[in-house]
Coordinates of C-alpha atoms in Angstrom, one line a residue:
X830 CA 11.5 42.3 -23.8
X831 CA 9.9 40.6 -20.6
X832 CA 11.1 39.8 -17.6
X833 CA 11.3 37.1 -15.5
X834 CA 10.1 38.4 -12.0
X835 CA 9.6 35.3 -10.2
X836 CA 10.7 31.7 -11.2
X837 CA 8.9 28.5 -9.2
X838 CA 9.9 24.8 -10.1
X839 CA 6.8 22.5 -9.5
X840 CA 8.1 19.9 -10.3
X841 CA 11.8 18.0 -12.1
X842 CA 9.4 19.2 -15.6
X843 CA 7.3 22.2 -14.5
X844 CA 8.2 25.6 -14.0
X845 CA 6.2 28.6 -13.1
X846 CA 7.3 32.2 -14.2
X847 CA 5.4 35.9 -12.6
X848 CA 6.6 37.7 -16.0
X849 CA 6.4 41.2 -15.9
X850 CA 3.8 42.0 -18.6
X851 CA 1.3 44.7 -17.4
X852 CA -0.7 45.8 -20.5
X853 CA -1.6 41.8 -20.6
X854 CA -2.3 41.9 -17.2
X855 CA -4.8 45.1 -17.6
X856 CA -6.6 43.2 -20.3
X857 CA -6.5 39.8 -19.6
X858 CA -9.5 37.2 -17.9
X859 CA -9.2 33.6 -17.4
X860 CA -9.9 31.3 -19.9
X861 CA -7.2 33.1 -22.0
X862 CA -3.5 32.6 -23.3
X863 CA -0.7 34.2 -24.6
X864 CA 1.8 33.1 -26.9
X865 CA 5.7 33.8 -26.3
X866 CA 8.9 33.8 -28.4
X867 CA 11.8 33.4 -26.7
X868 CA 14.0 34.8 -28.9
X869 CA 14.4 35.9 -32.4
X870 CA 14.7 31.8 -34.0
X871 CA 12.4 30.7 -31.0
X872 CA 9.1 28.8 -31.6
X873 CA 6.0 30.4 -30.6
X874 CA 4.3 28.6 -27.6
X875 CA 1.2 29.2 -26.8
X876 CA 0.7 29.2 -22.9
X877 CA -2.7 29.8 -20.8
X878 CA -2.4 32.6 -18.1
X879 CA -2.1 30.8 -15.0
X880 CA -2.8 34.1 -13.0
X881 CA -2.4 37.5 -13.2
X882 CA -2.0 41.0 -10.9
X883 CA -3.3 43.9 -12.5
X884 CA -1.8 46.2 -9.5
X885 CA 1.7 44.7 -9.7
X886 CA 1.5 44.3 -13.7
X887 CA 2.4 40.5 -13.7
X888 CA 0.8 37.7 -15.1
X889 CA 1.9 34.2 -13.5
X890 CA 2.9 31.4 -16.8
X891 CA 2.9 27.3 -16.3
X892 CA 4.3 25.3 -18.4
X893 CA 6.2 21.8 -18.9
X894 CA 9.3 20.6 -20.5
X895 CA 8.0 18.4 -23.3
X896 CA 10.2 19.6 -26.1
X897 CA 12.9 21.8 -27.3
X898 CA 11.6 25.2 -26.7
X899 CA 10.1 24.5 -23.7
X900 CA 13.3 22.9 -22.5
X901 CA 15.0 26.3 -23.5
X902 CA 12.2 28.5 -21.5
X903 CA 12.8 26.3 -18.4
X904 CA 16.9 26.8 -18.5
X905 CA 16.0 30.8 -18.2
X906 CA 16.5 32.3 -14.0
X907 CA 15.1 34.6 -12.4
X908 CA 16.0 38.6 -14.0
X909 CA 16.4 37.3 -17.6
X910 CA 13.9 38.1 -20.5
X911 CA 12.0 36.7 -23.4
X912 CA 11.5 38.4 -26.9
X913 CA 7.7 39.2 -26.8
X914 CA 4.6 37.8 -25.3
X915 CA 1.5 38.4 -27.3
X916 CA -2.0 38.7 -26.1
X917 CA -4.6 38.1 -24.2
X918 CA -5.5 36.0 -26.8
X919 CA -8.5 33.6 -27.1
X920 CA -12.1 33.9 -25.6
X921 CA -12.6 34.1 -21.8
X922 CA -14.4 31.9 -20.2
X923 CA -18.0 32.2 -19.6
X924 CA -18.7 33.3 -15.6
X925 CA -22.1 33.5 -14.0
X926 CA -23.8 32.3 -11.8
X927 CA -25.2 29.1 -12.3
X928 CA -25.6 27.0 -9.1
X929 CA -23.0 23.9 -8.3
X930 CA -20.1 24.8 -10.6
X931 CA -17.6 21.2 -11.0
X932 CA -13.7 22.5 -12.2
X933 CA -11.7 19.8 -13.6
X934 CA -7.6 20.1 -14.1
X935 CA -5.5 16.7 -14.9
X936 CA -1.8 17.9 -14.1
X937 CA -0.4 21.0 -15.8
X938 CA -3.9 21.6 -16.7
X939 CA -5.0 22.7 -12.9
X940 CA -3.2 25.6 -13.6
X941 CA -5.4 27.9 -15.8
X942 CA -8.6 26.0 -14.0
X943 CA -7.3 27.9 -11.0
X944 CA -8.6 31.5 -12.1
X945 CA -11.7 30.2 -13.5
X946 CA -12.6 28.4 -10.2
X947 CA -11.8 31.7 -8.3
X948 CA -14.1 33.8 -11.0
X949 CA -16.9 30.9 -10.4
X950 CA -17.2 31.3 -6.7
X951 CA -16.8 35.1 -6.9
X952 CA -20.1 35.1 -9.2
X953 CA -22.0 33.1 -6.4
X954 CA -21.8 29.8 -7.9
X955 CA -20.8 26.8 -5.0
X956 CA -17.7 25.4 -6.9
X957 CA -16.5 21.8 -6.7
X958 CA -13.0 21.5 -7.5
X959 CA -11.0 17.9 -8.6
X960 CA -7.5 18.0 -9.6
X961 CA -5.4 15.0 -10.8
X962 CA -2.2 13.5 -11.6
X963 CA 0.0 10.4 -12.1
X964 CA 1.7 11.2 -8.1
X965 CA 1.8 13.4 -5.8
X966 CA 4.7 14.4 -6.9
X967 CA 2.7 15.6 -10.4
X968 CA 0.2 17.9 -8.2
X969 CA 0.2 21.4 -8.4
X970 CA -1.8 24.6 -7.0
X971 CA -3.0 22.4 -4.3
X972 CA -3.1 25.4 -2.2
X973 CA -4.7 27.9 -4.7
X974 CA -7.3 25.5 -5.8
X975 CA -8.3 24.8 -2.1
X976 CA -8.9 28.8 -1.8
X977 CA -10.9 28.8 -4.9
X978 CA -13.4 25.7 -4.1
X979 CA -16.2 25.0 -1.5
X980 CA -15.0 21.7 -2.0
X981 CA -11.4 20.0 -2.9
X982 CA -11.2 16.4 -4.5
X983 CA -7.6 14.8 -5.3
X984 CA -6.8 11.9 -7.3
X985 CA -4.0 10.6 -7.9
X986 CA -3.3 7.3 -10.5
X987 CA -1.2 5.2 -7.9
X988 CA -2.7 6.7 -5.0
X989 CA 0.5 8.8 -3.2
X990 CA -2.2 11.3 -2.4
X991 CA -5.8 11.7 -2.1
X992 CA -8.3 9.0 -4.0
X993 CA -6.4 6.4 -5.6
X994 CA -8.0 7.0 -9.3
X995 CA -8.8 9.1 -11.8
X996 CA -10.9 12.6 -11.3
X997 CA -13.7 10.8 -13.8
X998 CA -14.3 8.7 -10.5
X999 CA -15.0 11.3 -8.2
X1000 CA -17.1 13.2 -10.9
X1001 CA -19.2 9.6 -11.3
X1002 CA -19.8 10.2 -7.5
X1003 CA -20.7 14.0 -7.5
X1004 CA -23.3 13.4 -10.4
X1005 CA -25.0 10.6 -8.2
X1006 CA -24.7 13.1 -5.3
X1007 CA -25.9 16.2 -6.3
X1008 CA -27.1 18.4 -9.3
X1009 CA -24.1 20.3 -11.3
X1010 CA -25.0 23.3 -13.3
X1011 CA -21.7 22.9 -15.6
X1012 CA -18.5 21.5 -15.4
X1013 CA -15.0 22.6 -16.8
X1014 CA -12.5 20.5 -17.4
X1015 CA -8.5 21.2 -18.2
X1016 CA -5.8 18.9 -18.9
X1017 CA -5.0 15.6 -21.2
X1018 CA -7.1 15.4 -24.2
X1019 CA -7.5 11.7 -22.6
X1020 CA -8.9 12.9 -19.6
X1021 CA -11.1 16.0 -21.2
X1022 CA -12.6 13.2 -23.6
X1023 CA -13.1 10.9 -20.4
X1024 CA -15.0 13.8 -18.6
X1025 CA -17.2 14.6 -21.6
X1026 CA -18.2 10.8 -21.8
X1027 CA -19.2 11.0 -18.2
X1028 CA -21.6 14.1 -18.1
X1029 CA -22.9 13.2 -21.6
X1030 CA -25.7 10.6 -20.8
X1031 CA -26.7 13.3 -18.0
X1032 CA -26.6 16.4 -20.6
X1033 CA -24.7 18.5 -18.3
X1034 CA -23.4 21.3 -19.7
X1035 CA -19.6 20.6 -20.1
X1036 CA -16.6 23.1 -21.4
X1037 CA -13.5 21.8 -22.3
X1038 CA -10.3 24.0 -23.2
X1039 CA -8.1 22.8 -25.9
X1040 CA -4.4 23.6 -26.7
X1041 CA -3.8 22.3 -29.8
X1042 CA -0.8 23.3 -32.2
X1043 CA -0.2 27.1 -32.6
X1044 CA 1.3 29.2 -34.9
X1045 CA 0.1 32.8 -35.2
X1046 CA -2.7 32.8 -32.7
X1047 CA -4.7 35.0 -35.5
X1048 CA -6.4 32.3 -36.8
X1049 CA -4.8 32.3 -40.3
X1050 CA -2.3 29.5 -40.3
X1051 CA -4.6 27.1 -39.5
X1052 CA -2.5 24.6 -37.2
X1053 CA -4.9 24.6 -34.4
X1054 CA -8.0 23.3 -36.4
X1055 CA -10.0 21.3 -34.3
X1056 CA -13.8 19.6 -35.0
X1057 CA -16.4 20.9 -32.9
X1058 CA -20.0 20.1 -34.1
X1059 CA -19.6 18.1 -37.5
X1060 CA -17.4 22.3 -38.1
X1061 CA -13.8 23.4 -38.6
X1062 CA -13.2 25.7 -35.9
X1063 CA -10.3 27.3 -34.7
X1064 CA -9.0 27.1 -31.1
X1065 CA -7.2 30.5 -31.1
X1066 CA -10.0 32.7 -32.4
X1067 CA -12.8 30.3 -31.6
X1068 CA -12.1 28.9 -28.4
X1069 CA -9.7 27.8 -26.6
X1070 CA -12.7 26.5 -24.7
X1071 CA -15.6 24.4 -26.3
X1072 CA -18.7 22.4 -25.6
X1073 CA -16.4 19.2 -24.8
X1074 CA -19.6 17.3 -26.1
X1075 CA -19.4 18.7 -29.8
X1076 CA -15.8 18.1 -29.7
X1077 CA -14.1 15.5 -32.4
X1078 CA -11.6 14.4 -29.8
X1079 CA -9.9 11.6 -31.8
X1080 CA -9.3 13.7 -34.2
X1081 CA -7.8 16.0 -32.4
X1082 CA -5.3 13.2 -30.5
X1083 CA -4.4 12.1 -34.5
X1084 CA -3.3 15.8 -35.1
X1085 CA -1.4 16.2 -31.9
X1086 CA 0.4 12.7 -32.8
X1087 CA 1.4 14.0 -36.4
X1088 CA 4.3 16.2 -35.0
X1089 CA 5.9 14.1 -32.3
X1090 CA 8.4 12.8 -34.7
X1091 CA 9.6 16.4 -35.4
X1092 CA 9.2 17.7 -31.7
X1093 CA 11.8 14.2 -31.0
X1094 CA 14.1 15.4 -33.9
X1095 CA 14.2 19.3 -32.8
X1096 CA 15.0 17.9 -29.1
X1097 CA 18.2 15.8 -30.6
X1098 CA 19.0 19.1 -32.3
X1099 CA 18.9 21.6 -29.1
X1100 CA 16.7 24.0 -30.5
X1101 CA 13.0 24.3 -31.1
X1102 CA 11.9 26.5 -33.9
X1103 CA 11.3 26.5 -37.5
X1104 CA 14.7 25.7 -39.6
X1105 CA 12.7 25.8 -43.0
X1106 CA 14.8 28.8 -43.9
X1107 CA 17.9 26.8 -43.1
X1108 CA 18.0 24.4 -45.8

């Protein structure tokens, strides 16, 4: 079991855990995930590591109620527990230093940007920061990001805070600006493929990091196939991060859409999970 240490809510749909965890904490670097269970029938969700404190054994998880398991994880308080957490899983993110580093999170997705941003500028690399969302409301690790970055752009869609826009705007701007080593982008599939459009025509280097469907996280269900490159590739054992300009990106938003109608029927239920054994 694992326990809740510290409970945050960001926002009416996103909640932040500290989960006591400290062999994952030992191991882990950014870029990678874990996947939990909440309990015995529980669905396994795959979440990025947010953060993590290798003294205090905690690693910090973000996530946002968009079905029923996630619904469930949000109703837990502070002092309760969850069956297992499993990892580090994944492949961490590739830090060096490259020169003007350009990190990239639309909403939720600022979240596991944060440690990468921090790991840029702590390799020697000047590091850009642009964070997004619908409101202001939506915004979160303002604070952390701002630590992490030489430089701090927000957007927001209706303009509550920051640049009324989209982070692709502000990214138009930097490329005109200044020359960018790489950038990494987190977030919507919409907005990953919107950044990858943008820094295409330039050939900047460009890393997405994708969160498809998960099963096992061992790469042998197959549920988080993903195109990269004209190849089949896995996003639990191959990435989670890829060259965003090899990825197949409308395939990937046809995948996601093929389960929404059972993500809506397991919400009207009350319980995420697999019920195959039940009928």
């Amino acid at each position: 079991m694992f326990k809740i240490v510290a409970k945050k809510v960001l926002s009416p749909t996103v909640k932040q855990f500290a989960m006591a965890a400290p062999q994952i904490a030992k191991k882990c670097q950014p870029g990678q995930f874990v996947i939990i269970r909440i309990d015995d029938e529980g669905e396994r969700v795959p979440l990025t590591i947010a953060d993590f404190d290798r003294d205090k054994g905690i690693i910090t998880l973000l996530f946002q109620e968009v079905g029923a398991s996630t619904q469930q994880l949000g109703q837990l308080e502070e002092g309760e527990s969850i069956l297992d957490i499993a990892g580090p899983l994944g492949n961490p993110t590739r830090i060096k230093k490259m020169g003007t580093v350009v990190c990239i999170g639309g909403g939720i997705g600022t979240a596991p940007v944060y440690p990468i941003a921090r790991a840029m500028k702590a390799a020697g690399n000047r590091v850009i920061s642009i964070i997004g969302a619908r409101t202001a409301e939506l915004l979160i690790f303002e604070d952390e990001m701002k630590n992490a970055s030489d430089e701090l752009y927000i957007t927001t869609d209706d303009g509550s805070k920051g640049i009324k826009g989209f982070v692709t705007d502000v990214l138009k701007r930097l490329i005109d600006e200044e020359k960018l080593a790489e950038v990494m982008a987190i977030g919507p599939v919409v907005m990953m493929r919107g950044v990858a459009e943008v820094t295409r025509p330039y050939k900047i280097p460009t890393v997405v990091s994708l969160n498809p469907i998960m099963v096992d996280g061992t790469g042998m269900c197959g549920g988080c196939r993903v195109a990269v490159g004209n190849e089949s590739k896995f996003a639990c054992v191959d990435g989670p991060e890829f060259d965003a300009h090899q990825v197949d990106f409308d395939t990937l938003i046809a995948r996601q859409k093929m389960y929404i109608p059972l993500e809506k029927k397991s919400c009207e239920n009350g319980r995420g999970g697999c019920k195959c054994h039940q009928s």
